[in-house]
Short mmCIF file of C-alpha atoms in Angstrom, two decimals:
data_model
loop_
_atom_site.label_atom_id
_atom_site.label_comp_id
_atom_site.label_asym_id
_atom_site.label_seq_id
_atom_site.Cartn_x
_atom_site.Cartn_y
_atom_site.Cartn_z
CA UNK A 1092 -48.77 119.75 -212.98
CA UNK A 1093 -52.58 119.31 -212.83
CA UNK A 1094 -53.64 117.25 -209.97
CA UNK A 1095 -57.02 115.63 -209.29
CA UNK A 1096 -58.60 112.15 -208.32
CA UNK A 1097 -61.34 110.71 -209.86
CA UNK A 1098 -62.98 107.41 -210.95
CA UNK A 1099 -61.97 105.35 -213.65
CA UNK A 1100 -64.83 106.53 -215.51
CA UNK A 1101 -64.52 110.37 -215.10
CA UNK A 1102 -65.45 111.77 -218.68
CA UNK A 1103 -62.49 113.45 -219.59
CA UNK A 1104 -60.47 114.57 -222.45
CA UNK A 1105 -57.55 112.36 -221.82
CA UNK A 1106 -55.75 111.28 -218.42
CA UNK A 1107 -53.01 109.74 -217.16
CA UNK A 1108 -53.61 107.38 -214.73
CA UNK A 1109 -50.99 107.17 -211.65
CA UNK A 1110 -51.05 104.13 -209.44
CA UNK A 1111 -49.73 104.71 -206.50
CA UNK A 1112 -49.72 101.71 -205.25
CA UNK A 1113 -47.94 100.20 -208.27
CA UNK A 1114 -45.42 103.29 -207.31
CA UNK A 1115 -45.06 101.59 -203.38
CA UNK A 1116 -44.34 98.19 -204.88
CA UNK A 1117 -41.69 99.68 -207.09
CA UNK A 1118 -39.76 101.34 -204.61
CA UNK A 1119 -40.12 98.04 -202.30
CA UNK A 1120 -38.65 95.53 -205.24
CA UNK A 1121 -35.90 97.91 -205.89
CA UNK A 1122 -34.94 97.98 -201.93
CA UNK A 1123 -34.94 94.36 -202.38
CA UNK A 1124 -32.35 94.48 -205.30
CA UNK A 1125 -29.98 96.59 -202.94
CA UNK A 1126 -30.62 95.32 -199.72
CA UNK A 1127 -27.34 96.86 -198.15
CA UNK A 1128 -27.78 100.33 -199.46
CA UNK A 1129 -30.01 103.14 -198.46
CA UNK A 1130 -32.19 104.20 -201.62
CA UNK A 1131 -33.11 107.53 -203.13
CA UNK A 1132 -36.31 108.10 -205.43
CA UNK A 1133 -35.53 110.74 -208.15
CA UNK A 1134 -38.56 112.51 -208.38
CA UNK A 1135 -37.00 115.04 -210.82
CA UNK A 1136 -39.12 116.73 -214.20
CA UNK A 1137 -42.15 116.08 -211.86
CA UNK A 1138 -41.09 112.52 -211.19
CA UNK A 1139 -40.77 111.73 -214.80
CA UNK A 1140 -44.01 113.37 -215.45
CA UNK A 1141 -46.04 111.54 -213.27
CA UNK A 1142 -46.48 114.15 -210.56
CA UNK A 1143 -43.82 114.83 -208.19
CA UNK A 1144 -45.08 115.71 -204.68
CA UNK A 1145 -47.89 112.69 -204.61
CA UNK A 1146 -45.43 110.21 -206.40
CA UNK A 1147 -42.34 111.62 -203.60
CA UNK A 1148 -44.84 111.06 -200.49
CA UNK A 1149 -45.58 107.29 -201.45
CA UNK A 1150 -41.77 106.81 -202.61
CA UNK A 1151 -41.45 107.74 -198.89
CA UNK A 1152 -44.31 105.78 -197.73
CA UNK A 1153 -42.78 102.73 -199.00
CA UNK A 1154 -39.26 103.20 -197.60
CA UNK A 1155 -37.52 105.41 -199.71
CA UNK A 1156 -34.59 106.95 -197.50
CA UNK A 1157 -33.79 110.21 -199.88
CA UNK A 1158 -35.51 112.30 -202.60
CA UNK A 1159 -33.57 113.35 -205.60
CA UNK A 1160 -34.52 116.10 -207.21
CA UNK A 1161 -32.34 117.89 -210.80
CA UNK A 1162 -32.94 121.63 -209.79
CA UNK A 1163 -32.90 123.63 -206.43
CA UNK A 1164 -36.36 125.14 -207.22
CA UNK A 1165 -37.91 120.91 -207.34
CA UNK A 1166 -36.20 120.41 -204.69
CA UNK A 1167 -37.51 123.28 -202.45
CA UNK A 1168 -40.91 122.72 -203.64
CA UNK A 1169 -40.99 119.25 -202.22
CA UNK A 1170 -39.82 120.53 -198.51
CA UNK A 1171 -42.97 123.73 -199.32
CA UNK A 1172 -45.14 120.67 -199.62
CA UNK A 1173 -43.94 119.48 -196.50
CA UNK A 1174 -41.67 116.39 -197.34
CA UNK A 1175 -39.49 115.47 -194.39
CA UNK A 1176 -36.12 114.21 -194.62
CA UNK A 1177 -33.70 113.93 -196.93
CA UNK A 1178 -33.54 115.77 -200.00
CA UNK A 1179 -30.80 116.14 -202.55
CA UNK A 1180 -30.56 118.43 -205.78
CA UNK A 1181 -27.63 118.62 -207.97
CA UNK A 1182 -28.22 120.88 -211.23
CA UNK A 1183 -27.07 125.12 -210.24
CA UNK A 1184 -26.10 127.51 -211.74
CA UNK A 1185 -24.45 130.63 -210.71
CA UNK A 1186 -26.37 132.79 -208.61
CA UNK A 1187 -29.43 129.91 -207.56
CA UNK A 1188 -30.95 129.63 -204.72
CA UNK A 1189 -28.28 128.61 -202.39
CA UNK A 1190 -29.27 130.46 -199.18
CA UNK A 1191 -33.02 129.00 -199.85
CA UNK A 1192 -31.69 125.54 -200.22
CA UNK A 1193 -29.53 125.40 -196.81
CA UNK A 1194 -32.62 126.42 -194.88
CA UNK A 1195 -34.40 124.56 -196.19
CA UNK A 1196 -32.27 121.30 -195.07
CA UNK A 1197 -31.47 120.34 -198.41
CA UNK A 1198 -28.29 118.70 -199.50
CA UNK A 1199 -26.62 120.62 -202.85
CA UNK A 1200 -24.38 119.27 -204.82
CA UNK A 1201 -21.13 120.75 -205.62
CA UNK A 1202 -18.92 119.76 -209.14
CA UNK A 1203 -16.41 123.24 -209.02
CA UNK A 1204 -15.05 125.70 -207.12
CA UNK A 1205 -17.39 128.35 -208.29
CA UNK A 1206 -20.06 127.02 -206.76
CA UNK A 1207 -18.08 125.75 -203.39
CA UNK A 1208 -17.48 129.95 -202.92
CA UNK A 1209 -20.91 130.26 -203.44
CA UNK A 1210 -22.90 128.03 -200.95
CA UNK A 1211 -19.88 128.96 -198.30
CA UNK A 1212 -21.07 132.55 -198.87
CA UNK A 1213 -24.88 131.77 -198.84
CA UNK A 1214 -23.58 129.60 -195.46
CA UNK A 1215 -22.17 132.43 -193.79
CA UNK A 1216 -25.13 134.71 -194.55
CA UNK A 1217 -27.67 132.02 -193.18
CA UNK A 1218 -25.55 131.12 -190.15
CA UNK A 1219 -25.68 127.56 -190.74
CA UNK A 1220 -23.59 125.02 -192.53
CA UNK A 1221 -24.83 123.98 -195.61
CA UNK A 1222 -24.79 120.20 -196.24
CA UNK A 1223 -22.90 120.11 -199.62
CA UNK A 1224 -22.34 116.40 -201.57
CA UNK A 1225 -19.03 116.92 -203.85
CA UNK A 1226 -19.56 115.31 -207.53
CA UNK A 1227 -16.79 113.53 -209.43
CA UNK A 1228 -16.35 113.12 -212.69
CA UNK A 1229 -15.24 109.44 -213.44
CA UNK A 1230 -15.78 109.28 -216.86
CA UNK A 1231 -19.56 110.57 -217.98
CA UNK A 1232 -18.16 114.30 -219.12
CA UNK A 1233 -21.25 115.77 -217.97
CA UNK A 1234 -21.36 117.60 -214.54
CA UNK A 1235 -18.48 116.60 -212.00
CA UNK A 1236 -15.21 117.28 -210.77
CA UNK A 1237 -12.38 116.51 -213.21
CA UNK A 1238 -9.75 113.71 -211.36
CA UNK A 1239 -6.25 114.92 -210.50
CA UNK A 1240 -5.48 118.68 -209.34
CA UNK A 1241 -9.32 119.81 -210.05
CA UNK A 1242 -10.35 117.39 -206.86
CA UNK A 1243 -7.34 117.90 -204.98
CA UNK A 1244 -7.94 121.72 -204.88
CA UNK A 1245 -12.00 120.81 -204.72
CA UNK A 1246 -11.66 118.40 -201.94
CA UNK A 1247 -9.30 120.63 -200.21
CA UNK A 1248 -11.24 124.11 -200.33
CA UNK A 1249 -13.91 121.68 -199.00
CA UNK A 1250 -12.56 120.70 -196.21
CA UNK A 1251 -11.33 124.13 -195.00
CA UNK A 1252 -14.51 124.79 -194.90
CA UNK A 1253 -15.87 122.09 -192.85
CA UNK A 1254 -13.93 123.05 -190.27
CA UNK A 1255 -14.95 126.47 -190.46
CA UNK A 1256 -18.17 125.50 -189.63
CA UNK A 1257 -19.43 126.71 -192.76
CA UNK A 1258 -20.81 122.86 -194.79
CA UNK A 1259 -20.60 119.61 -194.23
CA UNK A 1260 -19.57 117.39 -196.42
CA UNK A 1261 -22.40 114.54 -197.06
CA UNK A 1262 -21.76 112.71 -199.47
CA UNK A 1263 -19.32 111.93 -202.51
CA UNK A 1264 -20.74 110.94 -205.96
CA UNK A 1265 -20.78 110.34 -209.42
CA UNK A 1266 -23.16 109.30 -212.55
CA UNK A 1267 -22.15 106.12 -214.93
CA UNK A 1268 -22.35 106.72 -218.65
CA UNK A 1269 -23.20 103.08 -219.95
CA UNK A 1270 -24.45 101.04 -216.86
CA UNK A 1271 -27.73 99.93 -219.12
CA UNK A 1272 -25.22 98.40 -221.19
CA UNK A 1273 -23.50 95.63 -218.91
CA UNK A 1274 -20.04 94.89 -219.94
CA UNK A 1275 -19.09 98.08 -221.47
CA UNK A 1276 -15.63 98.99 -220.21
CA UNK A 1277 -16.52 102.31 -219.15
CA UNK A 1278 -18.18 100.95 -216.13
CA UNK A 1279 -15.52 99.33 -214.54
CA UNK A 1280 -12.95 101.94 -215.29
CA UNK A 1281 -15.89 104.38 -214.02
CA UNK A 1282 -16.02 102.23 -210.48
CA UNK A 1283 -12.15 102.31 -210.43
CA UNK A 1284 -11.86 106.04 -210.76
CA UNK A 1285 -15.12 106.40 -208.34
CA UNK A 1286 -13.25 104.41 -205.21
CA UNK A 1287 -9.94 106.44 -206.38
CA UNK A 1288 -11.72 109.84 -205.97
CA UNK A 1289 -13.24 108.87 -202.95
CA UNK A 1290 -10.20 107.47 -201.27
CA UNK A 1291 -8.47 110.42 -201.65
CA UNK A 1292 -11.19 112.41 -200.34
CA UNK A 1293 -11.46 109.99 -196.75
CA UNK A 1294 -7.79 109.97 -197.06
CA UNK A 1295 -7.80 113.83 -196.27
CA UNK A 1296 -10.25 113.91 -193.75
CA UNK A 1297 -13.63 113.72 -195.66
CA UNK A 1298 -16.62 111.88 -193.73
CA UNK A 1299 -19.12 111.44 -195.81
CA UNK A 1300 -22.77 109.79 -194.71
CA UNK A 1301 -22.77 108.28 -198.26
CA UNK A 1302 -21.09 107.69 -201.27
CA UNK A 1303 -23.11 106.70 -204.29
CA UNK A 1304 -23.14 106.23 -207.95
CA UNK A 1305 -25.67 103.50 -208.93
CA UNK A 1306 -28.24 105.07 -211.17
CA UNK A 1307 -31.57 102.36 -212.19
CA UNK A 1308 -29.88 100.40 -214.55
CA UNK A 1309 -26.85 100.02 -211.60
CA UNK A 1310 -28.98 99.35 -209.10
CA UNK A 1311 -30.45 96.39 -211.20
CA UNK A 1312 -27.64 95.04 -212.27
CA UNK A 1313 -24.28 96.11 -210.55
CA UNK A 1314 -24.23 95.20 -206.71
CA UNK A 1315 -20.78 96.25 -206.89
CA UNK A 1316 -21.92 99.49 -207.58
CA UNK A 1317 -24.30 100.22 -204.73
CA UNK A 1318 -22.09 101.76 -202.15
CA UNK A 1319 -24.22 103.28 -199.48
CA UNK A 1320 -27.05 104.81 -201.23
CA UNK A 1321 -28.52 104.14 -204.71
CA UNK A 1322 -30.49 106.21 -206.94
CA UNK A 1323 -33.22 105.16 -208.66
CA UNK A 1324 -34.97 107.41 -211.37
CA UNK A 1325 -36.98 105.37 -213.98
CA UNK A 1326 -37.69 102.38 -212.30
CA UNK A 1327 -39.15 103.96 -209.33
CA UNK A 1328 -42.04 104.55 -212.36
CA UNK A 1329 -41.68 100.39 -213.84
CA UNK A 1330 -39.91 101.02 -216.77
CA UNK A 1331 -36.93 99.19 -217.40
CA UNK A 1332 -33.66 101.18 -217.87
CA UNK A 1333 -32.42 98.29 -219.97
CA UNK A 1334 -35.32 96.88 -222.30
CA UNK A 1335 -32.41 94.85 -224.04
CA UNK A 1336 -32.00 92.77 -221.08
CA UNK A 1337 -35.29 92.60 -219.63
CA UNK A 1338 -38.81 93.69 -218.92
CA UNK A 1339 -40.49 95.29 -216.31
CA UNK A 1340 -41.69 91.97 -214.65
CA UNK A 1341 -37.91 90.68 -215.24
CA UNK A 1342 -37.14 92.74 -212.72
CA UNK A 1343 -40.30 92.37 -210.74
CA UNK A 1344 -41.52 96.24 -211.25
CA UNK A 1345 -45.16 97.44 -213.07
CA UNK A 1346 -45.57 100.76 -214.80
CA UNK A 1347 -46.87 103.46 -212.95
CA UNK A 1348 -48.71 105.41 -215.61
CA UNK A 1349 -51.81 104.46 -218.33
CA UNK A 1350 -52.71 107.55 -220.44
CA UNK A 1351 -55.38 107.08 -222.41
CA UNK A 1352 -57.99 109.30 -224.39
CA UNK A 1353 -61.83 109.64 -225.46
CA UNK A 1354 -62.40 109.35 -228.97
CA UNK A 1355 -63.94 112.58 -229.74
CA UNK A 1356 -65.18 111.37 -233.58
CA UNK A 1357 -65.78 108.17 -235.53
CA UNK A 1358 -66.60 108.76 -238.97
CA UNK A 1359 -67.30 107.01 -242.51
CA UNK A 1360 -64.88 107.45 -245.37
CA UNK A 1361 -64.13 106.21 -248.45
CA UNK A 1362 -61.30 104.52 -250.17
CA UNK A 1363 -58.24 107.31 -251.12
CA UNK A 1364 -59.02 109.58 -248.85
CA UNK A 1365 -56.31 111.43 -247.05
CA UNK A 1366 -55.83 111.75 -243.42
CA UNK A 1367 -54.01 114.76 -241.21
CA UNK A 1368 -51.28 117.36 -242.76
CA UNK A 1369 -49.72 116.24 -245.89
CA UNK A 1370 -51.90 112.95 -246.08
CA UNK A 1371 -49.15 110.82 -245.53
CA UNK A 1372 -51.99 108.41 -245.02
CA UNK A 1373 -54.76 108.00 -247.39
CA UNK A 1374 -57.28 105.05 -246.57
CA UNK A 1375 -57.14 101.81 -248.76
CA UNK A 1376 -60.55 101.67 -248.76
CA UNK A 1377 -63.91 101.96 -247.07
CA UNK A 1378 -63.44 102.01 -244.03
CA UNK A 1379 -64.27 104.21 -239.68
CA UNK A 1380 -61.82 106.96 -238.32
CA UNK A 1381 -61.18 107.41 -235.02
CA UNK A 1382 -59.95 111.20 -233.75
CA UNK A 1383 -57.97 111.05 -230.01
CA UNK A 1384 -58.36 114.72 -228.91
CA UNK A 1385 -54.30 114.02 -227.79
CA UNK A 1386 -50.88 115.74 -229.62
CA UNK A 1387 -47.63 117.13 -229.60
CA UNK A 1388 -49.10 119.64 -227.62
CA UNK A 1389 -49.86 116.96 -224.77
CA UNK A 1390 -46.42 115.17 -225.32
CA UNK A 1391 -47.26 112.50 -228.08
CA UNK A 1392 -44.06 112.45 -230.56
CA UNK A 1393 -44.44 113.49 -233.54
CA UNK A 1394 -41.69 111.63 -234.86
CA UNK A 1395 -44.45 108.81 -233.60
CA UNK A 1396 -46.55 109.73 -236.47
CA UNK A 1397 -47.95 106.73 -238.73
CA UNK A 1398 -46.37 103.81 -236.43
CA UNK A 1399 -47.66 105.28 -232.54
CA UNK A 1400 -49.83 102.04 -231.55
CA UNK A 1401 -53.38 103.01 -229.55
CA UNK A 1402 -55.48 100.26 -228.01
CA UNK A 1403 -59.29 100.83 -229.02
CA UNK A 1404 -61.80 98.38 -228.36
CA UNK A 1405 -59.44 95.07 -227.88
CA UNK A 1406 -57.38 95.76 -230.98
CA UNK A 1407 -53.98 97.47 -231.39
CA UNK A 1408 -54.87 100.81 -233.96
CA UNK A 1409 -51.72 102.51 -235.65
CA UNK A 1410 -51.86 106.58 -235.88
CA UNK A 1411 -52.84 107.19 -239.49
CA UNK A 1412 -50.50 109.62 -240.57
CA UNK A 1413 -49.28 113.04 -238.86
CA UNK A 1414 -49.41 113.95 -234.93
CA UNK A 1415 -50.57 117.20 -234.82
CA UNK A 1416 -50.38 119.38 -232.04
CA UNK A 1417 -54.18 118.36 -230.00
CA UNK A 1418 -54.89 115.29 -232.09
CA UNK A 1419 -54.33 112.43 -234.03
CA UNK A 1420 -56.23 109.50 -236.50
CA UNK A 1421 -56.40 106.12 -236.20
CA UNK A 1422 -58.00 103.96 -238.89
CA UNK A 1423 -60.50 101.69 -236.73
CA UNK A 1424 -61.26 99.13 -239.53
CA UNK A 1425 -64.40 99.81 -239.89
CA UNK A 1426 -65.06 98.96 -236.60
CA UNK A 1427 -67.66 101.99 -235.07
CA UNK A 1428 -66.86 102.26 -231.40
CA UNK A 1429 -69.01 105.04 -230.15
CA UNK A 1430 -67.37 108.84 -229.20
CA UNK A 1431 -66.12 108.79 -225.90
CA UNK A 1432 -64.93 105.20 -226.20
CA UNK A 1433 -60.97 104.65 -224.64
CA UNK A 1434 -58.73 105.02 -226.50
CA UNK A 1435 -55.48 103.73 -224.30
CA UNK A 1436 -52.06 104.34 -226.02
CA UNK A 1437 -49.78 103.20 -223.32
CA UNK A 1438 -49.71 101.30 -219.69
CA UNK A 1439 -48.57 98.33 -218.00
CA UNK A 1440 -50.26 95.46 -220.85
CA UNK A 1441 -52.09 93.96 -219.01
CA UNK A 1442 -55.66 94.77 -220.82
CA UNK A 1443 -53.62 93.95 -224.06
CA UNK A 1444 -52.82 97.93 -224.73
CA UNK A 1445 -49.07 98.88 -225.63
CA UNK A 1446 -46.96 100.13 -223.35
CA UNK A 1447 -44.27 103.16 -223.15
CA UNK A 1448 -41.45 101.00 -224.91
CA UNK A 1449 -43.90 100.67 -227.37
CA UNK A 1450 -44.08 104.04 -228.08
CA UNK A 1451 -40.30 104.70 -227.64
CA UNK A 1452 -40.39 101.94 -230.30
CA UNK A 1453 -42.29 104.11 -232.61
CA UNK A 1454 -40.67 107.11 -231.86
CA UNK A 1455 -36.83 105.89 -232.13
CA UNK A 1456 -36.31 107.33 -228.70
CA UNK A 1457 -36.74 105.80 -224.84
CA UNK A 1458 -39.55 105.42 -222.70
CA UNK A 1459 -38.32 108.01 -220.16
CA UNK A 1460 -38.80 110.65 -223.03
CA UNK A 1461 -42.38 109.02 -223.69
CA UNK A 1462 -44.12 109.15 -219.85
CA UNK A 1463 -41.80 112.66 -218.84
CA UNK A 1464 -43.25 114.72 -221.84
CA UNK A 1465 -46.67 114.03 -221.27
CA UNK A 1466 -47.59 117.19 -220.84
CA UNK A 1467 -49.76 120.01 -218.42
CA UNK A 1468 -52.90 119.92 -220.20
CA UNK A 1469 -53.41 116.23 -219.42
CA UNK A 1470 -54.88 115.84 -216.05
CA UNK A 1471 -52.86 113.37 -213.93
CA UNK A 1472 -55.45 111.11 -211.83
CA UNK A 1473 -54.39 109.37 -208.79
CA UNK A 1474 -55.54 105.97 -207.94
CA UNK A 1475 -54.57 103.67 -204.67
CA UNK A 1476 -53.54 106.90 -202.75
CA UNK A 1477 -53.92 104.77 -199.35
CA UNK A 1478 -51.05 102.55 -197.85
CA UNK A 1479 -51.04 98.92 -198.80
CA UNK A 1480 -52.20 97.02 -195.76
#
């Protein structure tokens, strides 16, 4: 990920703006919504492709008791960076980087007994326990432990090896399938399973420091849910989990990210003339085009192509036909903004410019797909790096 800070100004091709402080806040409201629960910042994909190690130290900053990270290798790059406490990772495969992971402090997560014989193994080869967190499956059919004999024999194999000295068991969890859709019945047969599973577990000697299965939407909206820890993943970064039942500011958070772009042409053309590949645009008349140096390469959806909305010069522009892979049109109206003007295709509204529902909108996909694609090539700035007060 391509770090720098700069002013607002800074010519550059494109950029996507982080504020940090709008970060802090985030993490602050979302304690407030679980007030009884410790809370974890996911700052997996490169914290939803806003940067992980800056956006991870102000998570922290602002009271954020855990990291959560998909993969060992995110995980151990936040403790090279020199993130204290605790971190948790939960997607290995056979043969990762167990031994790494339990010197480096970090808490694994364990859904079978393949890879309970591996982190004992990588535990008795770096004489230390390793702190393992055992997943159940209660109902998503992802990762997990299946109910019944498949945690009995998990759970038990576990616990041998607690008192061998060899792991500690930390924590007992599990992911909900439908929580952004309040009053789905998988939820509460989800929560009935989860205090099942982890009943038997504390029934049989487990101790763990937390149980936890609240994921954004969850933490929003379930306070049954919350346990001892929640997780929060996409609205650490203001964007609501649910759009269907409310906004960003329903829920008091503010996007983290504005990308925008310098026009790098404006040009005359005539009526019927054709636009990018396949000129599934051709101009209705007279009229200015506007090229933003920005594409599929960078992370902009193609399937976004001919209904993407870009802010230029006060007024909402639509891409004129195809994304291609560094660039895109937008018909300005005849308007002539100069080259180098913003372009701003997504960020929190408040200057009037659409945001990243918007573009999951246009794309027929979500908004965590919009922000984490943005891609390498587009430089992510930093602003508000200090503390609040």
């Amino acid at each position: 990920m391509s770090e720098r800070t700069a002013p607002r100004t800074a010519p550059l091709r494109a950029r996507a703006e982080i504020d940090l402080a709008a970060l802090r806040a985030n993490v602050r409201a979302l304690r407030a919504h679980a007030p009884g629960a410790a809370l974890m910042a996911v700052v997996k994909s490169e914290a939803y492709g806003h940067g992980a190690v800056p956006c991870a130290r102000a998570a922290v900053a602002a009271g954020a008791d855990w990291l959560g990270t998909a993969t060992p290798e995110e995980a151990l790059a936040l403790r090279a960076a020199g993130l204290p406490g605790r971190i948790m990772c939960w997607l290995w495969t056979p043969g990762g980087p167990w031994r790494e992971a339990i010197e480096a402090d970090v808490d694994v997560s364990v859904s079978g007994m393949w890879a309970l014989a591996e982190v004992t193994e990588a535990a008795r080869r770096a004489d230390r326990p390793a702190r393992v967190q055992l997943k159940a499956d209660t109902g998503l059919g992802r990762g997990g432990c299946q109910p019944g004999d498949d945690w009995a024999d998990l759970i038990r194999e576990a616990l041998r090896a607690e008192a061998e000295g060899l792991l500690r068991v930390t924590g007992l969890w599990s992911h909900f399938a439908c929580a952004d859709e309040p009053g789905h019945p998988s939820i509460a047969a989800q929560l009935g399973r989860f205090r099942e599973m982890v009943a038997y577990a504390e029934e049989r000697g487990a101790r763990p420091e937390v149980r936890h299965i609240a994921n954004s939407p969850a933490t929003l909206t379930l306070p049954e849910s919350h346990f001892d820890l929640v997780r929060t993943g996409i609205a650490t970064y203001g964007i609501s989990p649910s759009p269907e039942l409310g906004t960003p500011a329903d829920f008091g958070l503010r996007p983290v990210m504005t990308l925008s772009a310098s026009l790098a042409l404006v040009k005359h053309v005539p009526g019927g003339h054709g636009v990018s590949y396949g000129h599934r645009y051709v101009t209705p008349g007279a009229t200015t085009l506007g090229l933003v140096p920005l594409g599929y390469a960078d992370g902009i959806p193609r399937h976004a192509s001919s209904a993407g909305p870009v802010l230029v010069e006060g007024k909402w522009r639509t891409i004129a036909g195809r994304v291609a892979m560094d660039q895109f049109v937008v018909d300005l109206g005849g308007d002539e903004p100069v080259p180098g003007a913003e372009a701003v295709l997504f960020g929190p509204g408040d200057r009037g410019e659409p945001t990243a529902e918007d573009w999951a909108q246009a794309a027929g996909t979500i908004a965590y797909e919009i922000v984490t694609r943005i891609g390498t090539r587009v430089p992510r700035v930093y602003v508000n790096e200090e503390q609040d007060g």
